[in-house]
């Protein structure tokens, strides 16, 4: 069963038409994995997306974090090799996929 926070994040991303197909979440797992973020190069992150799994530091992650990481899953569904390799080529700070995930959060956030 898809976690409710992933379903809510999908609903937000479905408002964007950035890719030919909407993000598929049927097989996405959201795992609380604080041990993963102890690794020195991952300490600054609160979430990490793999092709079918989103790892999060906190047991109850903020919705914006789930949207950001699910956007990365969506990117990998359309660019399964280019997206992960972009971090080797472009790094993190100026990565186009990272900026797109940040934009997805901002553009789909509910108005206060």
PDB file of C-alpha atoms in Angstrom:
ATOM      1  CA  UNK A   1       0.000   0.000   0.000  1.00  0.00           C
ATOM      2  CA  UNK A   2       1.316   3.435  -0.925  1.00  0.00           C
ATOM      3  CA  UNK A   3       1.928   5.654   2.137  1.00  0.00           C
ATOM      4  CA  UNK A   4      -0.575   8.508   2.517  1.00  0.00           C
ATOM      5  CA  UNK A   5       2.194  11.129   2.484  1.00  0.00           C
ATOM      6  CA  UNK A   6       3.314   9.820  -0.927  1.00  0.00           C
ATOM      7  CA  UNK A   7      -0.279   9.952  -2.209  1.00  0.00           C
ATOM      8  CA  UNK A   8      -0.565  13.578  -1.054  1.00  0.00           C
ATOM      9  CA  UNK A   9       2.789  14.440  -2.651  1.00  0.00           C
ATOM     10  CA  UNK A  10       1.682  12.812  -5.907  1.00  0.00           C
ATOM     11  CA  UNK A  11      -1.480  14.942  -5.890  1.00  0.00           C
ATOM     12  CA  UNK A  12       0.703  18.040  -5.711  1.00  0.00           C
ATOM     13  CA  UNK A  13       3.040  16.885  -8.486  1.00  0.00           C
ATOM     14  CA  UNK A  14       0.072  15.950 -10.681  1.00  0.00           C
ATOM     15  CA  UNK A  15      -0.601  19.690 -11.006  1.00  0.00           C
ATOM     16  CA  UNK A  16       2.644  20.045 -12.964  1.00  0.00           C
ATOM     17  CA  UNK A  17       2.982  19.015 -16.612  1.00  0.00           C
ATOM     18  CA  UNK A  18       6.748  18.707 -16.737  1.00  0.00           C
ATOM     19  CA  UNK A  19       6.929  15.129 -18.023  1.00  0.00           C
ATOM     20  CA  UNK A  20       4.871  13.084 -20.501  1.00  0.00           C
ATOM     21  CA  UNK A  21       3.464  10.831 -17.770  1.00  0.00           C
ATOM     22  CA  UNK A  22       2.483  11.581 -14.161  1.00  0.00           C
ATOM     23  CA  UNK A  23       4.625  10.127 -11.404  1.00  0.00           C
ATOM     24  CA  UNK A  24       3.799   6.480 -10.705  1.00  0.00           C
ATOM     25  CA  UNK A  25       3.644   5.717  -6.979  1.00  0.00           C
ATOM     26  CA  UNK A  26       2.101   2.240  -6.797  1.00  0.00           C
ATOM     27  CA  UNK A  27       5.426   0.616  -5.866  1.00  0.00           C
ATOM     28  CA  UNK A  28       7.099   3.532  -4.071  1.00  0.00           C
ATOM     29  CA  UNK A  29       8.231   2.849  -0.515  1.00  0.00           C
ATOM     30  CA  UNK A  30       8.804   5.569   2.067  1.00  0.00           C
ATOM     31  CA  UNK A  31      11.272   4.315   4.652  1.00  0.00           C
ATOM     32  CA  UNK A  32      12.290   5.899   7.925  1.00  0.00           C
ATOM     33  CA  UNK A  33      16.053   5.335   7.795  1.00  0.00           C
ATOM     34  CA  UNK A  34      17.899   7.619  10.248  1.00  0.00           C
ATOM     35  CA  UNK A  35      20.952   5.329  10.067  1.00  0.00           C
ATOM     36  CA  UNK A  36      21.397   6.263   6.370  1.00  0.00           C
ATOM     37  CA  UNK A  37      21.906   9.938   7.192  1.00  0.00           C
ATOM     38  CA  UNK A  38      24.761   9.215   9.612  1.00  0.00           C
ATOM     39  CA  UNK A  39      27.076   8.712   6.653  1.00  0.00           C
ATOM     40  CA  UNK A  40      29.374  11.747   6.386  1.00  0.00           C
ATOM     41  CA  UNK A  41      28.363  12.803   2.859  1.00  0.00           C
ATOM     42  CA  UNK A  42      24.631  12.479   3.682  1.00  0.00           C
ATOM     43  CA  UNK A  43      24.450  14.258   7.048  1.00  0.00           C
ATOM     44  CA  UNK A  44      23.180  17.506   5.547  1.00  0.00           C
ATOM     45  CA  UNK A  45      20.151  15.822   3.941  1.00  0.00           C
ATOM     46  CA  UNK A  46      16.779  14.870   5.425  1.00  0.00           C
ATOM     47  CA  UNK A  47      15.631  12.765   2.478  1.00  0.00           C
ATOM     48  CA  UNK A  48      17.103  10.745  -0.365  1.00  0.00           C
ATOM     49  CA  UNK A  49      15.359   9.304  -3.419  1.00  0.00           C
ATOM     50  CA  UNK A  50      16.176   6.045  -5.106  1.00  0.00           C
ATOM     51  CA  UNK A  51      14.298   4.655  -8.104  1.00  0.00           C
ATOM     52  CA  UNK A  52      11.597   2.976  -6.011  1.00  0.00           C
ATOM     53  CA  UNK A  53      12.286   4.142  -2.475  1.00  0.00           C
ATOM     54  CA  UNK A  54      12.368   7.401  -0.585  1.00  0.00           C
ATOM     55  CA  UNK A  55      14.543   7.342   2.530  1.00  0.00           C
ATOM     56  CA  UNK A  56      13.810   9.926   5.229  1.00  0.00           C
ATOM     57  CA  UNK A  57      15.593  10.922   8.415  1.00  0.00           C
ATOM     58  CA  UNK A  58      12.444  11.597  10.469  1.00  0.00           C
ATOM     59  CA  UNK A  59       9.583   9.177  11.104  1.00  0.00           C
ATOM     60  CA  UNK A  60       7.031  11.854  10.160  1.00  0.00           C
ATOM     61  CA  UNK A  61       8.678  13.874   7.366  1.00  0.00           C
ATOM     62  CA  UNK A  62       7.282  17.246   6.256  1.00  0.00           C
ATOM     63  CA  UNK A  63       5.068  17.056   3.174  1.00  0.00           C
ATOM     64  CA  UNK A  64       7.369  19.441   1.286  1.00  0.00           C
ATOM     65  CA  UNK A  65      10.260  16.996   1.759  1.00  0.00           C
ATOM     66  CA  UNK A  66       8.176  14.111   0.405  1.00  0.00           C
ATOM     67  CA  UNK A  67       7.157  16.249  -2.601  1.00  0.00           C
ATOM     68  CA  UNK A  68      10.812  17.128  -3.246  1.00  0.00           C
ATOM     69  CA  UNK A  69      11.984  13.517  -3.069  1.00  0.00           C
ATOM     70  CA  UNK A  70       9.017  12.194  -5.051  1.00  0.00           C
ATOM     71  CA  UNK A  71       9.866  14.725  -7.741  1.00  0.00           C
ATOM     72  CA  UNK A  72      13.286  13.050  -7.940  1.00  0.00           C
ATOM     73  CA  UNK A  73      11.554   9.676  -8.338  1.00  0.00           C
ATOM     74  CA  UNK A  74       9.466  11.208 -11.152  1.00  0.00           C
ATOM     75  CA  UNK A  75      12.631  12.525 -12.785  1.00  0.00           C
ATOM     76  CA  UNK A  76      14.212   9.064 -12.581  1.00  0.00           C
ATOM     77  CA  UNK A  77      11.098   7.482 -14.081  1.00  0.00           C
ATOM     78  CA  UNK A  78      11.717   9.588 -17.179  1.00  0.00           C
ATOM     79  CA  UNK A  79      15.535   9.831 -17.079  1.00  0.00           C
ATOM     80  CA  UNK A  80      16.675   6.702 -15.186  1.00  0.00           C
ATOM     81  CA  UNK A  81      20.356   7.076 -16.049  1.00  0.00           C
ATOM     82  CA  UNK A  82      20.814  10.777 -16.840  1.00  0.00           C
ATOM     83  CA  UNK A  83      19.205  12.027 -13.631  1.00  0.00           C
ATOM     84  CA  UNK A  84      21.429  10.153 -11.125  1.00  0.00           C
ATOM     85  CA  UNK A  85      24.546  10.767 -13.252  1.00  0.00           C
ATOM     86  CA  UNK A  86      23.812  14.490 -13.321  1.00  0.00           C
ATOM     87  CA  UNK A  87      25.026  14.714  -9.723  1.00  0.00           C
ATOM     88  CA  UNK A  88      28.422  13.413 -10.843  1.00  0.00           C
ATOM     89  CA  UNK A  89      28.559  15.851 -13.766  1.00  0.00           C
ATOM     90  CA  UNK A  90      26.917  18.938 -12.221  1.00  0.00           C
ATOM     91  CA  UNK A  91      27.280  18.405  -8.497  1.00  0.00           C
ATOM     92  CA  UNK A  92      24.487  19.191  -6.052  1.00  0.00           C
ATOM     93  CA  UNK A  93      24.193  22.954  -5.632  1.00  0.00           C
ATOM     94  CA  UNK A  94      23.649  23.855  -9.298  1.00  0.00           C
ATOM     95  CA  UNK A  95      22.045  20.622 -10.450  1.00  0.00           C
ATOM     96  CA  UNK A  96      19.080  21.187 -12.784  1.00  0.00           C
ATOM     97  CA  UNK A  97      17.150  18.262 -11.310  1.00  0.00           C
ATOM     98  CA  UNK A  98      17.683  19.578  -7.800  1.00  0.00           C
ATOM     99  CA  UNK A  99      16.400  23.001  -8.819  1.00  0.00           C
ATOM    100  CA  UNK A 100      13.401  21.423 -10.495  1.00  0.00           C
ATOM    101  CA  UNK A 101      12.534  19.522  -7.280  1.00  0.00           C
ATOM    102  CA  UNK A 102      12.816  22.768  -5.289  1.00  0.00           C
ATOM    103  CA  UNK A 103      10.559  24.481  -7.823  1.00  0.00           C
ATOM    104  CA  UNK A 104       8.028  21.645  -7.584  1.00  0.00           C
ATOM    105  CA  UNK A 105       7.721  22.244  -3.843  1.00  0.00           C
ATOM    106  CA  UNK A 106       7.286  25.998  -4.264  1.00  0.00           C
ATOM    107  CA  UNK A 107       4.855  25.833  -7.176  1.00  0.00           C
ATOM    108  CA  UNK A 108       2.574  23.272  -5.528  1.00  0.00           C
ATOM    109  CA  UNK A 109       2.591  24.624  -1.968  1.00  0.00           C
ATOM    110  CA  UNK A 110      -0.852  25.667  -0.742  1.00  0.00           C
ATOM    111  CA  UNK A 111      -1.427  29.383  -0.398  1.00  0.00           C
ATOM    112  CA  UNK A 112      -1.507  30.543   3.226  1.00  0.00           C
TER     113      UNK A 112
END
